Amino acid sequence: MTNTLGFGVVGAQFMGKAYAIALKAVPTIYPLSAAPVCEMLATSSADGAAAKARELGFARSTGDWRELVADGAIDVVCVCTPTWLHKEVALAAIAAGKHVLCEKPLAGNAADAREMAEAAERAGVKTLVGFNYAKNPATLLAREIVSSGEIGEVLHFRGAHNEDFLADPDIPIGWRERAATSSHGGALADLGSHIINAAQFICGPIAEVVGQTSIVHPQRPDPKTGALAAVENDDQTSFLAKFACGATGAIEASRVAMGRKMGLTYEITGTKGALVFDQERMAELRLYSAADRAVRRGFRTILIGPEHPEYGAFCPGAGHGFGYNDMIAIEMRDIVEAIAAGRQVWPTFRHGYETARVVDAVLNSVGERRWVRIEETGAEGTP
Amino acid sequence: MTNTLGFGVVGAQFMGKAYAIALKAVPTIYPLSAAPVCEMLATSSADGAAAKARELGFARSTGDWRELVADGAIDVVCVCTPTWLHKEVALAAIAAGKHVLCEKPLAGNAADAREMAEAAERAGVKTLVGFNYAKNPATLLAREIVSSGEIGEVLHFRGAHNEDFLADPDIPIGWRERAATSSHGGALADLGSHIINAAQFICGPIAEVVGQTSIVHPQRPDPKTGALAAVENDDQTSFLAKFACGATGAIEASRVAMGRKMGLTYEITGTKGALVFDQERMAELRLYSAADRAVRRGFRTILIGPEHPEYGAFCPGAGHGFGYNDMIAIEMRDIVEAIAAGRQVWPTFRHGYETARVVDAVLNSVGERRWVRIEETGAEGTP
Amino acid sequence: MTNTLGFGVVGAQFMGKAYAIALKAVPTIYPLSAAPVCEMLATSSADGAAAKARELGFARSTGDWRELVADGAIDVVCVCTPTWLHKEVALAAIAAGKHVLCEKPLAGNAADAREMAEAAERAGVKTLVGFNYAKNPATLLAREIVSSGEIGEVLHFRGAHNEDFLADPDIPIGWRERAATSSHGGALADLGSHIINAAQFICGPIAEVVGQTSIVHPQRPDPKTGALAAVENDDQTSFLAKFACGATGAIEASRVAMGRKMGLTYEITGTKGALVFDQERMAELRLYSAADRAVRRGFRTILIGPEHPEYGAFCPGAGHGFGYNDMIAIEMRDIVEAIAAGRQVWPTFRHGYETARVVDAVLNSVGERRWVRIEETGAEGTP
Amino acid sequence: MTNTLGFGVVGAQFMGKAYAIALKAVPTIYPLSAAPVCEMLATSSADGAAAKARELGFARSTGDWRELVADGAIDVVCVCTPTWLHKEVALAAIAAGKHVLCEKPLAGNAADAREMAEAAERAGVKTLVGFNYAKNPATLLAREIVSSGEIGEVLHFRGAHNEDFLADPDIPIGWRERAATSSHGGALADLGSHIINAAQFICGPIAEVVGQTSIVHPQRPDPKTGALAAVENDDQTSFLAKFACGATGAIEASRVAMGRKMGLTYEITGTKGALVFDQERMAELRLYSAADRAVRRGFRTILIGPEHPEYGAFCPGAGHGFGYNDMIAIEMRDIVEAIAAGRQVWPTFRHGYETARVVDAVLNSVGERRWVRIEETGAEGTP
């Protein structure tokens, strides 16, 4: 490795731009062991890629992601495509010896995710899954508080990732709503992955689940023809979980939750306190501590500041605000430093697989109308 | 019926005092068809009852609830005892031709609740179950909004009734934690009844459920001996629900939810909007409406005022506040007017039974690790 | 004094009903040294008074308040009239040897208030001014916290009493908007009195002020003729204050503050912490304490419970809610116990006068466009 | 102008890093008419500057700001020094024909600020003052709402900029607390400038003021000797304002406001609605609209999204968050586009002067204990 790292980004929609912003900003935010370079952007057309590369500041572009993956100047491949392409691109990148940052959900199902994780592990490349919200200082602080035992043993985790971007039934069908381009999991895989991942990050492994899903708007207009096309995966899902540590959980995901724009929320109840978080107020963590004397107890709102995880690199003043792109910058720092240090950083493809297993287990539980153990799911051949 | 109504209250703990306050205040709050009279108080000892009757302003007292039930001056019997006594007292009162207001949960199981409901229906007396939180103006408004279709079809109901009064494991065991004096349902029956009832009130019947329970603190000291005694019912429960209308639900109850003092909360998502409520801020209802133009959408906090249900009888100024005892006063108005008008008011023992069936179904689902339909539960012999 | 106390209430609008509710409920809420009796109600017409007395549960009624004041069965006169009548009724009551509870503002100006306070002191009767919000458990807790030094020395008090009941310019003119029936102070005297009183209660005497007032809607329709009539006092006022303790203050009052229904709010900054309160969430007090360790600091929301002042008499469960009429019940307990114990309870007419002096000083500062010391105002002849 | 713009930044503390991050990120966020280049960094020592330049990604560095100002590759000089140096650096930059972005407060007093504004206007260079919070989408939306008349005529503006970074009296004295290195205004000039600027931005010119200041901790340890040194300007200030439009105002600033980390807050009351903002929840604006029907009125929380000002360039998903450095990026876009388009963008040095006049007027009002008109202040020789 030289002291630069060439980044190639496949896909230029929502996350493509966020990645580009973060790659430009991050060397000024953190002292880095290597300088990331926006080397190449791939989209589905050469012309589109060229225009987008100019806009986002990539040195080169291509209409064929295989070219990007094969390019000698690329050290890290960022996979920001629709889900169905994740596996193919990532496996090709791994085969070419590249490190890979892949968006969530890691794959359309747990078996594919496992295949990706195993390939990466065999190849020894560094991997990262884009569970960006878990990089938020407030959630990092939540994990610190839970891990330290400050709120005692965890008794219950209630979480959700609710948005309303598909609440309007007239919104045309897209790749997210079709099983072939996305997953048999809809909101569950697309959004639920985030809160499942957060639950695992903070409270440890999930052991079993039972869930229910519903497709609220079963048909949407095709964006080209206007004809109604079938939605093939869940608009909303809720499930119960039992954690390996003994805690219970209740988790939801919805893409039709009117009013929720970034409704990643959780409440963690412990034997000595509780935590409440809402990503829409991402710079706050609410803490209740039984250690306070009785007449002064209450949920306190901690505004994230430089003495909390990560924040200080962005701003020396507490409570001055933390934004969406700031989380992405932390991810970029993570992959850069993982490569530089030769060690994996959380969450790797293996963690992405663990999240995908829960998604699959929930879907199985819906089909079979019973509790499903995670170890029943996607586990064959796990090394 | 004369233009007074003699009230006899059995039990003088938490609810006994609340009832007494409400009975004194309510004729000044509402114009009533009959004046309630605090006629008699029964507790487990004659001396204790006499002292408490003086304190709370009852005309007479007794150490034997059977005497109260049999008393000719009593028109309405209020059952505020531990759960295990509800059925016996209520059935005796019904047999004596009294109207009955019974605290929640109506009984220790659905079968008993059904027996009580059927007895009352056969006798033609008026009944009311003490689901006081559903009398809160904000929740009445929530029901109005949902019923009118203002937020469209209901897609999902997430609710909880969480408190932390048993979070401390050193709190001695009481009647609530033993199956014989309370129910096989712990937090689920004691607190969960409230949120199940609210869910049914606002969203209609629940069709099936699957749940999980846990006993967090399996032993507590006996208040007399100090020896550890077994807790026999759930400290916390969460369950999924499917409503008859097609909506999904996720409902929780806990008596060990550190930080929550009156955590009866719900979020109702519809196709055209959403509602959020938290009983700890009982004079507020939050509404999101898709009818607002896009750039001005957001959850608005409606402060309850005289143009909303019930509030105006208490105070002519909006947002001036509404308290716990005010809800009880509404209950007292309800039972008085039910008797005066000769018609039942919501929630009757029949509704209390419907709530109890859900509690039992959740417990069955835990035992059998599967979804349980409500119609499987407590239904034998239902007329 | 016998063991009952006859209450006579003059006026039957907003506060009249609240008083009646409280008088009925309070003996059940608190153990009292004497039982209050709703003896007589006076309004401006005999027929109206009779109807209202039946509705509110008073034994007798009159269309002439002088009759009430002279009645031998009346021990306590409650003055709930428009402001202009306060002085006349209260002085007559005092002259008749009655104890007096008078609504706020105590009088239309400080000189009148002083005359009332001095008359009461000479007569030795017990007095109380209806600053009901200061009886709220959360505000009582705030005072306790400040007095104990828990947030250090007070540096700044920012407060407001904002409502919007006159925001609509089409609302007809009433007694509040005319100097003769109310005061030269509009929102300042009517609402501002509450927050000035709270400031004095928590932070001690105010030493000097400078303010600005504005009449936002200078004319309103006469309710009978519809002709436009002049509004004669302020719709909104803001002023700076210097407290005797050295703290600074910034205080506001408005009756045209769109969106605020009971906007009595304050933030008190001390050298070791801060308090934030909003009467619209009357059962909460927010506390920031520098004694918490740095990485866990934040404003905590304390839900009022039985271990805080007063609340336990109303409900044994923390956070179950506290309402408008509950505060009035505390006032009733206060006047009953003041009489029984033969000692004054806060806030007496003397305190009402101290609040009125600040109102007058603000008005003077507006006229003279300068800082005005409180001791310049209404002080002549103060004993 | 070429299609790059060389930026030279003088000062490398709080704002220096923020500027560098923003300069790197902004071309990816916005399509720009010219590419900003981090050309040179100046601090007070050559070695320190060199190290900091490497860290922050500047091409060159210097220990002498005059060198930077004179450098031919510099098009824009960013002045991030302590206040006392603003004028000298800015005037030198202007004299060298450079465009200037200067931190707030523009100068230590209004006269200096005027001199700077006039020099820039004569030279025809583009200027920008670092009132970054006014670039926040929520505040831009607030201005849009007020300007459009959506909340009617503005009646009152209550605002504050409160922080607690100097609440601890043991924090050593720094340049901010000395008149010579900062200003005769302490919190008022340093923080108050932000909220005064916001008030002017949203509600128009301020016409007159009266204020009070206090030094809460009159001495602080010298960071080198530990000896106590005198604090020379206000720790907290509050003042009343009258706006040219007729609205009233009440504004505060504090650097000792325990619990407030970024307490830039305002509530704007209009005849048809109201707005509430808190920079600690910078991605939210609360709106109350009298246009809603009565029973559905309430403050709604608008989460900023791509349909609101600026946000869409950062993230296509509403409510996903907006951070401190994002505001700085908007500032960088503004100065780049101002230069490219050859037109000034708000807020120029002229606007910085208008804010400084209010600061001086408040200080004068304190000295003279009276209302002071802004036109009395700093106005001599204004062109």
mmCIF file of C-alpha atoms in Angstrom, chain C residues 157-374:
data_model
loop_
_atom_site.group_PDB
_atom_site.id
_atom_site.type_symbol
_atom_site.label_atom_id
_atom_site.label_comp_id
_atom_site.label_asym_id
_atom_site.label_seq_id
_atom_site.Cartn_x
_atom_site.Cartn_y
_atom_site.Cartn_z
ATOM 1 C CA PHE C 157 -34.281 34.232 35.206
ATOM 2 C CA ARG C 158 -36.036 34.191 31.877
ATOM 3 C CA GLY C 159 -39.776 33.858 32.133
ATOM 4 C CA ALA C 160 -42.981 34.368 30.250
ATOM 5 C CA HIS C 161 -46.680 34.020 30.591
ATOM 6 C CA ASN C 162 -47.935 33.888 27.062
ATOM 7 C CA GLU C 163 -51.392 32.906 25.842
ATOM 8 C CA ASP C 164 -53.258 33.541 22.633
ATOM 9 C CA PHE C 165 -56.841 33.991 23.752
ATOM 10 C CA LEU C 166 -56.923 37.495 22.254
ATOM 11 C CA ALA C 167 -54.816 36.777 19.174
ATOM 12 C CA ASP C 168 -57.868 37.020 16.975
ATOM 13 C CA PRO C 169 -58.708 40.729 16.464
ATOM 14 C CA ASP C 170 -62.366 39.909 15.909
ATOM 15 C CA ILE C 171 -62.851 38.755 19.475
ATOM 16 C CA PRO C 172 -65.101 41.370 21.108
ATOM 17 C CA ILE C 173 -63.720 43.692 23.720
ATOM 18 C CA GLY C 174 -64.219 42.599 27.323
ATOM 19 C CA TRP C 175 -63.424 43.874 30.779
ATOM 20 C CA ARG C 176 -59.809 42.776 30.567
ATOM 21 C CA GLU C 177 -59.014 45.224 27.775
ATOM 22 C CA ARG C 178 -60.343 48.359 29.463
ATOM 23 C CA ALA C 179 -58.385 50.288 32.067
ATOM 24 C CA ALA C 180 -61.444 51.040 34.182
ATOM 25 C CA THR C 181 -62.558 47.449 34.623
ATOM 26 C CA SER C 182 -59.126 45.876 34.616
ATOM 27 C CA SER C 183 -55.962 47.907 34.920
ATOM 28 C CA HIS C 184 -53.580 50.079 32.964
ATOM 29 C CA GLY C 185 -51.724 46.844 32.646
ATOM 30 C CA GLY C 186 -53.281 44.409 30.164
ATOM 31 C CA ALA C 187 -51.415 41.177 29.519
ATOM 32 C CA LEU C 188 -48.804 42.476 31.960
ATOM 33 C CA ALA C 189 -51.214 42.634 34.899
ATOM 34 C CA ASP C 190 -53.527 39.791 33.932
ATOM 35 C CA LEU C 191 -50.930 37.190 32.926
ATOM 36 C CA GLY C 192 -47.619 38.809 33.751
ATOM 37 C CA SER C 193 -48.600 38.822 37.415
ATOM 38 C CA HIS C 194 -48.258 35.047 37.426
ATOM 39 C CA ILE C 195 -44.731 34.952 36.090
ATOM 40 C CA ILE C 196 -43.602 37.960 38.163
ATOM 41 C CA ASN C 197 -44.973 36.211 41.214
ATOM 42 C CA ALA C 198 -43.171 32.995 40.266
ATOM 43 C CA ALA C 199 -39.944 34.943 39.780
ATOM 44 C CA GLN C 200 -40.280 36.534 43.205
ATOM 45 C CA PHE C 201 -41.240 33.229 44.792
ATOM 46 C CA ILE C 202 -38.233 31.403 43.415
ATOM 47 C CA CYS C 203 -35.568 34.112 43.084
ATOM 48 C CA GLY C 204 -36.575 36.731 45.637
ATOM 49 C CA PRO C 205 -37.376 40.431 45.281
ATOM 50 C CA ILE C 206 -37.054 42.335 42.027
ATOM 51 C CA ALA C 207 -35.175 45.601 42.461
ATOM 52 C CA GLU C 208 -35.620 47.444 39.194
ATOM 53 C CA VAL C 209 -37.119 47.092 35.749
ATOM 54 C CA VAL C 210 -37.324 48.573 32.286
ATOM 55 C CA GLY C 211 -39.952 47.498 29.815
ATOM 56 C CA GLN C 212 -41.837 47.926 26.599
ATOM 57 C CA THR C 213 -45.481 47.344 25.885
ATOM 58 C CA SER C 214 -47.572 47.222 22.761
ATOM 59 C CA ILE C 215 -51.210 47.167 21.875
ATOM 60 C CA VAL C 216 -51.320 44.897 18.870
ATOM 61 C CA HIS C 217 -55.022 45.171 18.121
ATOM 62 C CA PRO C 218 -55.964 48.724 19.140
ATOM 63 C CA GLN C 219 -59.672 48.268 18.538
ATOM 64 C CA ARG C 220 -62.089 45.435 19.067
ATOM 65 C CA PRO C 221 -65.819 45.199 18.388
ATOM 66 C CA ASP C 222 -68.132 46.009 21.250
ATOM 67 C CA PRO C 223 -69.949 42.739 22.075
ATOM 68 C CA LYS C 224 -73.346 44.476 22.065
ATOM 69 C CA THR C 225 -73.171 47.128 19.354
ATOM 70 C CA GLY C 226 -70.425 45.685 17.178
ATOM 71 C CA ALA C 227 -68.928 49.180 16.975
ATOM 72 C CA LEU C 228 -65.168 49.302 17.360
ATOM 73 C CA ALA C 229 -64.003 50.212 20.829
ATOM 74 C CA ALA C 230 -60.517 51.114 21.991
ATOM 75 C CA VAL C 231 -58.314 48.574 23.729
ATOM 76 C CA GLU C 232 -56.767 50.463 26.610
ATOM 77 C CA ASN C 233 -53.941 48.289 27.851
ATOM 78 C CA ASP C 234 -51.065 46.198 26.567
ATOM 79 C CA ASP C 235 -51.541 43.071 24.460
ATOM 80 C CA GLN C 236 -47.908 42.151 24.990
ATOM 81 C CA THR C 237 -45.114 43.367 27.224
ATOM 82 C CA SER C 238 -41.509 42.480 27.780
ATOM 83 C CA PHE C 239 -39.217 43.819 30.440
ATOM 84 C CA LEU C 240 -35.772 43.421 31.927
ATOM 85 C CA ALA C 241 -35.389 42.991 35.645
ATOM 86 C CA LYS C 242 -32.629 43.173 38.163
ATOM 87 C CA PHE C 243 -33.205 41.062 41.237
ATOM 88 C CA ALA C 244 -32.099 42.107 44.707
ATOM 89 C CA CYS C 245 -29.850 39.032 44.766
ATOM 90 C CA GLY C 246 -27.956 40.348 41.761
ATOM 91 C CA ALA C 247 -29.469 38.067 39.156
ATOM 92 C CA THR C 248 -30.756 39.491 35.914
ATOM 93 C CA GLY C 249 -34.132 38.761 34.447
ATOM 94 C CA ALA C 250 -36.063 39.006 31.216
ATOM 95 C CA ILE C 251 -39.802 38.573 31.515
ATOM 96 C CA GLU C 252 -42.664 38.655 29.057
ATOM 97 C CA ALA C 253 -46.415 38.497 28.979
ATOM 98 C CA SER C 254 -48.729 38.292 26.018
ATOM 99 C CA ARG C 255 -52.363 37.563 25.335
ATOM 100 C CA VAL C 256 -51.750 37.492 21.583
ATOM 101 C CA ALA C 257 -48.923 34.926 21.502
ATOM 102 C CA MET C 258 -50.242 32.669 18.778
ATOM 103 C CA GLY C 259 -49.848 29.022 19.735
ATOM 104 C CA ARG C 260 -49.384 29.466 23.458
ATOM 105 C CA LYS C 261 -52.320 28.256 25.535
ATOM 106 C CA MET C 262 -50.780 28.255 29.000
ATOM 107 C CA GLY C 263 -47.321 29.518 28.197
ATOM 108 C CA LEU C 264 -46.060 30.124 31.687
ATOM 109 C CA THR C 265 -42.445 29.193 31.183
ATOM 110 C CA TYR C 266 -39.165 29.899 32.864
ATOM 111 C CA GLU C 267 -35.524 29.023 32.627
ATOM 112 C CA ILE C 268 -33.406 29.693 35.690
ATOM 113 C CA THR C 269 -29.665 29.652 35.218
ATOM 114 C CA GLY C 270 -27.440 29.212 38.225
ATOM 115 C CA THR C 271 -23.739 28.832 38.734
ATOM 116 C CA LYS C 272 -24.096 25.073 39.204
ATOM 117 C CA GLY C 273 -27.078 24.128 37.117
ATOM 118 C CA ALA C 274 -30.272 25.234 35.478
ATOM 119 C CA LEU C 275 -34.008 24.624 35.577
ATOM 120 C CA VAL C 276 -36.524 24.772 32.753
ATOM 121 C CA PHE C 277 -40.281 24.699 33.202
ATOM 122 C CA ASP C 278 -43.293 24.946 30.935
ATOM 123 C CA GLN C 279 -46.752 24.993 32.476
ATOM 124 C CA GLU C 280 -48.144 23.316 29.351
ATOM 125 C CA ARG C 281 -46.222 20.282 30.600
ATOM 126 C CA MET C 282 -47.054 21.042 34.171
ATOM 127 C CA ALA C 283 -46.006 17.697 35.645
ATOM 128 C CA GLU C 284 -42.408 18.006 34.460
ATOM 129 C CA LEU C 285 -39.386 19.957 35.635
ATOM 130 C CA ARG C 286 -36.167 19.911 33.650
ATOM 131 C CA LEU C 287 -32.932 20.070 35.599
ATOM 132 C CA TYR C 288 -29.347 20.406 34.456
ATOM 133 C CA SER C 289 -26.760 19.771 37.093
ATOM 134 C CA ALA C 290 -23.054 20.500 36.832
ATOM 135 C CA ALA C 291 -22.619 17.923 39.574
ATOM 136 C CA ASP C 292 -23.174 15.150 37.026
ATOM 137 C CA ARG C 293 -19.935 13.962 35.500
ATOM 138 C CA ALA C 294 -19.074 15.769 32.296
ATOM 139 C CA VAL C 295 -19.869 13.078 29.762
ATOM 140 C CA ARG C 296 -23.277 12.406 31.273
ATOM 141 C CA ARG C 297 -24.556 15.936 31.664
ATOM 142 C CA GLY C 298 -27.816 16.968 30.133
ATOM 143 C CA PHE C 299 -31.201 18.393 30.995
ATOM 144 C CA ARG C 300 -33.180 15.667 32.706
ATOM 145 C CA THR C 301 -36.951 15.622 32.765
ATOM 146 C CA ILE C 302 -38.180 14.946 36.277
ATOM 147 C CA LEU C 303 -41.729 13.626 36.293
ATOM 148 C CA ILE C 304 -43.423 14.792 39.445
ATOM 149 C CA GLY C 305 -44.276 12.009 41.858
ATOM 150 C CA PRO C 306 -45.270 11.359 45.432
ATOM 151 C CA GLU C 307 -41.806 12.140 46.775
ATOM 152 C CA HIS C 308 -42.070 15.679 45.422
ATOM 153 C CA PRO C 309 -44.112 18.442 47.045
ATOM 154 C CA GLU C 310 -47.898 17.983 47.317
ATOM 155 C CA TYR C 311 -48.326 15.404 44.544
ATOM 156 C CA GLY C 312 -48.698 12.357 46.789
ATOM 157 C CA ALA C 313 -51.979 13.592 48.207
ATOM 158 C CA PHE C 314 -53.467 13.383 44.733
ATOM 159 C CA CYS C 315 -52.020 10.134 43.452
ATOM 160 C CA PRO C 316 -49.577 7.528 44.778
ATOM 161 C CA GLY C 317 -48.121 6.827 41.320
ATOM 162 C CA ALA C 318 -45.371 9.057 39.955
ATOM 163 C CA GLY C 319 -45.935 10.669 36.595
ATOM 164 C CA HIS C 320 -49.624 9.813 36.524
ATOM 165 C CA GLY C 321 -50.540 13.403 35.860
ATOM 166 C CA PHE C 322 -51.504 16.579 37.597
ATOM 167 C CA GLY C 323 -54.131 18.971 36.378
ATOM 168 C CA TYR C 324 -55.352 22.505 36.557
ATOM 169 C CA ASN C 325 -57.976 21.905 39.208
ATOM 170 C CA ASP C 326 -55.467 20.094 41.371
ATOM 171 C CA MET C 327 -53.552 23.341 41.828
ATOM 172 C CA ILE C 328 -56.720 25.050 42.936
ATOM 173 C CA ALA C 329 -57.291 22.327 45.502
ATOM 174 C CA ILE C 330 -53.885 23.129 46.974
ATOM 175 C CA GLU C 331 -54.914 26.759 47.276
ATOM 176 C CA MET C 332 -58.059 25.753 49.119
ATOM 177 C CA ARG C 333 -56.066 23.581 51.484
ATOM 178 C CA ASP C 334 -53.736 26.535 52.047
ATOM 179 C CA ILE C 335 -56.439 29.001 53.040
ATOM 180 C CA VAL C 336 -58.198 26.456 55.245
ATOM 181 C CA GLU C 337 -55.012 25.578 57.063
ATOM 182 C CA ALA C 338 -53.913 29.198 57.318
ATOM 183 C CA ILE C 339 -57.130 29.977 59.143
ATOM 184 C CA ALA C 340 -56.955 26.853 61.268
ATOM 185 C CA ALA C 341 -53.368 27.452 62.271
ATOM 186 C CA GLY C 342 -53.765 31.188 62.683
ATOM 187 C CA ARG C 343 -50.814 31.952 60.447
ATOM 188 C CA GLN C 344 -50.526 33.406 56.993
ATOM 189 C CA VAL C 345 -49.545 31.266 54.052
ATOM 190 C CA TRP C 346 -47.844 32.446 50.947
ATOM 191 C CA PRO C 347 -48.913 34.395 48.905
ATOM 192 C CA THR C 348 -50.805 36.891 51.032
ATOM 193 C CA PHE C 349 -52.158 40.251 49.926
ATOM 194 C CA ARG C 350 -48.750 41.635 50.896
ATOM 195 C CA HIS C 351 -47.175 39.419 48.274
ATOM 196 C CA GLY C 352 -49.893 40.407 45.840
ATOM 197 C CA TYR C 353 -48.911 43.995 46.460
ATOM 198 C CA GLU C 354 -45.244 43.235 45.823
ATOM 199 C CA THR C 355 -46.196 41.759 42.478
ATOM 200 C CA ALA C 356 -48.405 44.732 41.675
ATOM 201 C CA ARG C 357 -45.515 47.097 42.374
ATOM 202 C CA VAL C 358 -43.477 45.401 39.676
ATOM 203 C CA VAL C 359 -46.371 45.722 37.245
ATOM 204 C CA ASP C 360 -46.663 49.417 38.013
ATOM 205 C CA ALA C 361 -42.912 49.926 37.809
ATOM 206 C CA VAL C 362 -42.846 48.336 34.357
ATOM 207 C CA LEU C 363 -45.657 50.626 33.219
ATOM 208 C CA ASN C 364 -43.820 53.631 34.640
ATOM 209 C CA SER C 365 -40.600 52.581 32.926
ATOM 210 C CA VAL C 366 -42.462 52.457 29.630
ATOM 211 C CA GLY C 367 -43.848 55.947 30.142
ATOM 212 C CA GLU C 368 -40.502 57.371 31.168
ATOM 213 C CA ARG C 369 -38.314 55.256 28.876
ATOM 214 C CA ARG C 370 -35.887 54.433 31.681
ATOM 215 C CA TRP C 371 -35.119 51.927 34.401
ATOM 216 C CA VAL C 372 -37.419 52.274 37.398
ATOM 217 C CA ARG C 373 -36.634 51.022 40.861
ATOM 218 C CA ILE C 374 -39.423 49.076 42.548
#
